[in-house]
């Protein structure tokens, strides 16, 4: 003799029994199921193809460009960031030296700071002494002058994380550690898409070992954005959550407020395709 089913099981089965649904509701239900299957198949097979990557890049590039036009009409935190890189023409004009002349780099930093830059983002690794120690000393003097001045300028130095999880040294580590509210380290980790080699993705953070503890290095563009908005205090709490995953949100995502109701979303998974896409200040919350 068949046992009588509990009441909640009957209710559950009847809830998903579409035979008693109105015809239009059955049609919508079928369409939703079909759309779900199509989206799953597209996500699984199409986006991982060259054709899929090209089209998703085209769509999101168009979105970013349209948002950029709106941002250009208003004040943006990007206006407060000075990005210092050496183009090929300048490099060739200097005789293509093995090391970037530190005195020239110091003059660029000094000019940007005096010009009102709130954040100076360097795209030059300073791991080793240059060929002229006096020029290294001149850059060190510029950093000391900025740190002890009334200027509100903050400087982001790019550093690398080694394969063993160690943080690589910077020639000016002593100055950076001396003025932790003025000088910061970040990882310059950007990547290009395979089909056209256009840089579209970034790595928002990386973990490294420091005295048997895990620490966080922020991606340089992300760090510059947070500093430009004056939200650097939020990074300490965020670092603690990223290091101690027990305090992380259930979905493993973190929201960092910027300004004008905009924010940057981070994921514990550095493989998150969409959250790793460079968006800068263009996306509203």
Short mmCIF file of C-alpha atoms in Angstrom, two decimals:
data_model
loop_
_atom_site.label_atom_id
_atom_site.label_comp_id
_atom_site.label_asym_id
_atom_site.label_seq_id
_atom_site.Cartn_x
_atom_site.Cartn_y
_atom_site.Cartn_z
CA UNK A 1 0.00 0.00 0.00
CA UNK A 2 1.42 3.36 -1.05
CA UNK A 3 2.15 5.76 1.78
CA UNK A 4 0.33 9.07 1.78
CA UNK A 5 2.57 11.95 0.72
CA UNK A 6 3.05 14.85 3.14
CA UNK A 7 1.09 18.00 2.37
CA UNK A 8 4.10 20.15 1.52
CA UNK A 9 5.22 17.68 -1.15
CA UNK A 10 1.78 17.85 -2.79
CA UNK A 11 1.98 21.64 -2.74
CA UNK A 12 5.49 21.62 -4.23
CA UNK A 13 4.47 19.29 -7.06
CA UNK A 14 1.29 21.21 -7.81
CA UNK A 15 3.21 24.50 -7.88
CA UNK A 16 5.35 23.26 -10.79
CA UNK A 17 2.52 21.42 -12.53
CA UNK A 18 1.96 23.66 -15.56
CA UNK A 19 -1.05 21.69 -16.81
CA UNK A 20 -3.46 23.86 -14.83
CA UNK A 21 -1.77 27.14 -15.94
CA UNK A 22 -3.57 29.45 -18.38
CA UNK A 23 -2.41 29.09 -21.97
CA UNK A 24 -0.63 32.47 -22.06
CA UNK A 25 1.21 31.66 -18.84
CA UNK A 26 2.33 28.31 -20.24
CA UNK A 27 3.62 30.10 -23.34
CA UNK A 28 5.63 32.60 -21.23
CA UNK A 29 6.97 29.76 -19.12
CA UNK A 30 8.15 27.92 -22.23
CA UNK A 31 9.77 31.08 -23.63
CA UNK A 32 11.63 31.71 -20.37
CA UNK A 33 12.92 28.13 -20.30
CA UNK A 34 14.07 28.43 -23.92
CA UNK A 35 15.80 31.75 -23.27
CA UNK A 36 17.54 30.30 -20.23
CA UNK A 37 18.85 27.37 -22.27
CA UNK A 38 20.02 29.71 -25.06
CA UNK A 39 21.83 32.00 -22.57
CA UNK A 40 23.49 29.00 -20.92
CA UNK A 41 24.64 27.61 -24.27
CA UNK A 42 25.91 31.02 -25.42
CA UNK A 43 27.82 31.54 -22.17
CA UNK A 44 29.29 28.04 -22.36
CA UNK A 45 30.25 27.79 -26.01
CA UNK A 46 29.88 31.08 -27.90
CA UNK A 47 31.63 33.58 -25.58
CA UNK A 48 34.68 31.35 -25.46
CA UNK A 49 35.11 31.52 -29.23
CA UNK A 50 36.95 34.22 -31.14
CA UNK A 51 33.66 35.36 -32.67
CA UNK A 52 32.01 35.59 -29.26
CA UNK A 53 34.94 37.47 -27.73
CA UNK A 54 34.99 39.94 -30.63
CA UNK A 55 31.30 40.74 -30.29
CA UNK A 56 31.25 41.05 -26.52
CA UNK A 57 34.29 43.33 -26.74
CA UNK A 58 32.57 45.44 -29.38
CA UNK A 59 29.42 45.80 -27.25
CA UNK A 60 31.24 46.69 -24.03
CA UNK A 61 33.70 49.00 -25.82
CA UNK A 62 30.74 50.90 -27.24
CA UNK A 63 29.19 51.15 -23.78
CA UNK A 64 32.42 52.44 -22.21
CA UNK A 65 32.94 55.01 -24.98
CA UNK A 66 29.38 56.31 -24.66
CA UNK A 67 29.80 56.68 -20.91
CA UNK A 68 33.16 58.38 -21.44
CA UNK A 69 31.50 61.08 -23.53
CA UNK A 70 29.15 61.85 -20.62
CA UNK A 71 32.01 61.91 -18.13
CA UNK A 72 34.02 64.29 -20.32
CA UNK A 73 31.33 66.94 -19.80
CA UNK A 74 31.69 66.87 -16.03
CA UNK A 75 34.47 66.90 -13.47
CA UNK A 76 36.03 63.48 -13.08
CA UNK A 77 38.53 62.06 -10.57
CA UNK A 78 40.67 61.24 -13.60
CA UNK A 79 41.36 64.98 -13.90
CA UNK A 80 43.31 64.74 -10.64
CA UNK A 81 45.55 61.85 -11.70
CA UNK A 82 48.87 62.39 -13.53
CA UNK A 83 50.00 59.24 -15.34
CA UNK A 84 53.75 59.28 -15.97
CA UNK A 85 55.07 56.99 -18.67
CA UNK A 86 57.95 57.42 -21.09
CA UNK A 87 56.94 57.30 -24.75
CA UNK A 88 59.26 55.95 -27.39
CA UNK A 89 60.13 59.37 -28.84
CA UNK A 90 61.38 60.61 -25.46
CA UNK A 91 63.20 57.37 -24.83
CA UNK A 92 64.94 57.57 -28.20
CA UNK A 93 65.76 61.25 -27.63
CA UNK A 94 67.60 60.27 -24.45
CA UNK A 95 69.73 57.81 -26.40
CA UNK A 96 67.69 54.73 -25.35
CA UNK A 97 69.41 54.33 -21.96
CA UNK A 98 69.29 51.05 -20.03
CA UNK A 99 67.65 52.88 -17.10
CA UNK A 100 65.28 55.84 -17.29
CA UNK A 101 67.26 58.92 -16.12
CA UNK A 102 66.08 59.41 -12.56
CA UNK A 103 66.70 63.16 -12.60
CA UNK A 104 64.35 63.58 -15.57
CA UNK A 105 61.75 61.41 -13.86
CA UNK A 106 62.12 63.56 -10.74
CA UNK A 107 61.48 66.72 -12.78
CA UNK A 108 58.29 65.16 -14.22
CA UNK A 109 57.05 64.23 -10.75
CA UNK A 110 57.86 67.68 -9.38
CA UNK A 111 56.08 69.42 -12.27
CA UNK A 112 52.97 67.25 -11.86
CA UNK A 113 52.86 67.83 -8.09
CA UNK A 114 53.27 71.59 -8.43
CA UNK A 115 50.62 71.55 -11.16
CA UNK A 116 48.04 70.29 -8.67
CA UNK A 117 47.94 66.55 -9.35
CA UNK A 118 46.29 64.79 -6.45
CA UNK A 119 47.70 61.42 -7.49
CA UNK A 120 50.80 60.67 -9.57
CA UNK A 121 50.81 57.19 -11.04
CA UNK A 122 54.17 55.93 -12.26
CA UNK A 123 54.44 53.29 -14.96
CA UNK A 124 58.16 52.76 -14.45
CA UNK A 125 59.70 50.03 -12.29
CA UNK A 126 62.46 51.27 -10.00
CA UNK A 127 63.95 48.00 -8.82
CA UNK A 128 67.64 48.71 -9.39
CA UNK A 129 70.02 51.67 -9.04
CA UNK A 130 70.57 53.68 -12.20
CA UNK A 131 73.82 54.20 -14.03
CA UNK A 132 74.33 57.54 -12.21
CA UNK A 133 73.88 57.45 -8.43
CA UNK A 134 73.69 61.25 -8.29
CA UNK A 135 70.58 61.15 -10.47
CA UNK A 136 69.07 58.53 -8.16
CA UNK A 137 69.79 60.90 -5.27
CA UNK A 138 68.10 63.79 -7.09
CA UNK A 139 64.88 61.75 -7.44
CA UNK A 140 65.07 60.82 -3.77
CA UNK A 141 65.37 64.50 -2.88
CA UNK A 142 62.30 65.34 -4.97
CA UNK A 143 60.30 62.67 -3.11
CA UNK A 144 61.45 63.97 0.26
CA UNK A 145 60.52 67.54 -0.72
CA UNK A 146 57.03 66.51 -1.84
CA UNK A 147 56.44 64.45 1.31
CA UNK A 148 57.48 67.31 3.61
CA UNK A 149 55.61 70.02 1.66
CA UNK A 150 52.05 71.25 2.00
CA UNK A 151 51.13 69.63 -1.32
CA UNK A 152 48.43 66.97 -1.07
CA UNK A 153 50.01 64.85 -3.79
CA UNK A 154 50.15 61.07 -3.39
CA UNK A 155 52.42 58.90 -5.53
CA UNK A 156 51.84 55.28 -6.60
CA UNK A 157 54.94 53.19 -7.33
CA UNK A 158 54.55 50.02 -9.39
CA UNK A 159 56.09 46.87 -7.93
CA UNK A 160 55.91 43.23 -8.91
CA UNK A 161 54.95 40.08 -7.00
CA UNK A 162 57.37 37.20 -7.60
CA UNK A 163 56.48 33.62 -8.42
CA UNK A 164 57.21 32.67 -4.82
CA UNK A 165 54.66 35.20 -3.58
CA UNK A 166 57.27 37.72 -2.48
CA UNK A 167 57.03 41.46 -3.12
CA UNK A 168 59.88 42.72 -5.27
CA UNK A 169 61.99 45.56 -3.92
CA UNK A 170 61.83 49.19 -4.95
CA UNK A 171 64.91 51.38 -4.89
CA UNK A 172 63.00 53.89 -2.76
CA UNK A 173 61.38 51.43 -0.31
CA UNK A 174 62.81 53.37 2.64
CA UNK A 175 61.13 56.60 1.50
CA UNK A 176 57.83 54.83 0.78
CA UNK A 177 57.82 53.26 4.25
CA UNK A 178 58.79 56.57 5.84
CA UNK A 179 55.74 58.36 4.40
CA UNK A 180 52.95 55.72 4.18
CA UNK A 181 50.26 58.40 3.79
CA UNK A 182 51.97 59.92 0.77
CA UNK A 183 53.59 57.04 -1.12
CA UNK A 184 51.94 53.76 -2.10
CA UNK A 185 52.81 50.54 -3.91
CA UNK A 186 50.66 48.81 -6.51
CA UNK A 187 50.89 46.04 -9.07
CA UNK A 188 50.80 47.19 -12.71
CA UNK A 189 48.90 44.11 -13.90
CA UNK A 190 46.93 44.65 -17.12
CA UNK A 191 46.12 42.16 -19.86
CA UNK A 192 44.98 42.28 -23.47
CA UNK A 193 42.36 40.23 -25.27
CA UNK A 194 43.75 37.57 -27.56
CA UNK A 195 42.18 38.50 -30.87
CA UNK A 196 43.20 42.18 -31.19
CA UNK A 197 45.74 42.65 -28.34
CA UNK A 198 43.85 45.63 -26.90
CA UNK A 199 44.28 46.04 -23.13
CA UNK A 200 40.81 45.62 -21.64
CA UNK A 201 41.32 43.77 -18.36
CA UNK A 202 43.06 44.50 -15.11
CA UNK A 203 43.96 42.68 -11.94
CA UNK A 204 42.48 44.56 -9.03
CA UNK A 205 44.71 43.06 -6.35
CA UNK A 206 47.38 40.49 -5.64
CA UNK A 207 48.47 38.66 -2.49
CA UNK A 208 52.03 38.45 -1.24
CA UNK A 209 53.83 37.12 1.84
CA UNK A 210 55.33 39.53 4.35
CA UNK A 211 56.89 38.18 7.55
CA UNK A 212 54.74 35.01 7.45
CA UNK A 213 51.55 37.02 6.98
CA UNK A 214 49.53 37.61 3.84
CA UNK A 215 49.24 41.15 2.55
CA UNK A 216 47.44 42.79 -0.38
CA UNK A 217 48.88 44.88 -3.18
CA UNK A 218 46.25 46.80 -5.13
CA UNK A 219 46.29 47.17 -8.88
CA UNK A 220 47.76 50.55 -9.78
CA UNK A 221 44.72 51.91 -11.75
CA UNK A 222 42.32 50.84 -8.98
CA UNK A 223 44.55 52.32 -6.27
CA UNK A 224 44.87 55.61 -8.17
CA UNK A 225 41.08 55.83 -8.51
CA UNK A 226 40.54 55.26 -4.77
CA UNK A 227 43.23 57.79 -3.82
CA UNK A 228 41.86 60.39 -6.24
CA UNK A 229 38.47 60.12 -4.54
CA UNK A 230 39.99 60.27 -1.05
CA UNK A 231 38.66 56.82 -0.09
CA UNK A 232 41.94 55.17 0.89
CA UNK A 233 40.76 54.49 4.47
CA UNK A 234 38.34 51.90 3.11
CA UNK A 235 41.26 49.84 1.79
CA UNK A 236 42.46 48.73 5.24
CA UNK A 237 39.13 47.08 6.06
CA UNK A 238 38.90 45.65 2.57
CA UNK A 239 42.40 44.15 2.84
CA UNK A 240 41.45 42.44 6.08
CA UNK A 241 38.38 40.89 4.46
CA UNK A 242 40.36 39.70 1.44
CA UNK A 243 43.08 38.15 3.59
CA UNK A 244 40.64 36.57 6.05
CA UNK A 245 38.08 34.96 3.78
CA UNK A 246 35.90 34.12 6.78
CA UNK A 247 34.83 37.77 6.90
CA UNK A 248 34.23 37.98 3.14
CA UNK A 249 30.68 38.37 1.77
CA UNK A 250 28.88 35.19 0.74
CA UNK A 251 29.17 36.01 -2.96
CA UNK A 252 32.84 36.91 -2.62
CA UNK A 253 32.32 40.41 -4.00
CA UNK A 254 33.23 43.76 -2.50
CA UNK A 255 31.98 47.21 -3.38
CA UNK A 256 34.31 50.20 -3.03
CA UNK A 257 32.51 53.58 -3.16
CA UNK A 258 34.12 56.36 -5.16
CA UNK A 259 32.05 59.50 -5.66
CA UNK A 260 28.98 60.70 -7.54
CA UNK A 261 27.22 57.45 -6.63
CA UNK A 262 29.80 55.33 -8.44
CA UNK A 263 31.81 52.43 -7.18
CA UNK A 264 34.20 49.69 -8.19
CA UNK A 265 33.25 46.06 -7.57
CA UNK A 266 35.96 43.53 -6.76
CA UNK A 267 35.74 39.77 -6.77
CA UNK A 268 37.76 37.28 -4.76
CA UNK A 269 38.16 35.44 -8.04
CA UNK A 270 40.76 37.10 -10.21
CA UNK A 271 39.32 35.07 -13.08
CA UNK A 272 35.97 36.89 -12.99
CA UNK A 273 35.71 37.93 -16.67
CA UNK A 274 33.37 40.90 -16.32
CA UNK A 275 34.58 42.32 -13.01
CA UNK A 276 38.16 42.19 -14.30
CA UNK A 277 37.23 44.34 -17.31
CA UNK A 278 38.61 47.88 -17.09
CA UNK A 279 35.73 50.26 -16.38
CA UNK A 280 37.47 53.18 -14.61
CA UNK A 281 34.90 55.80 -13.48
CA UNK A 282 32.40 55.10 -16.22
CA UNK A 283 29.91 52.74 -14.63
CA UNK A 284 27.22 53.93 -12.16
CA UNK A 285 26.34 51.77 -9.18
#
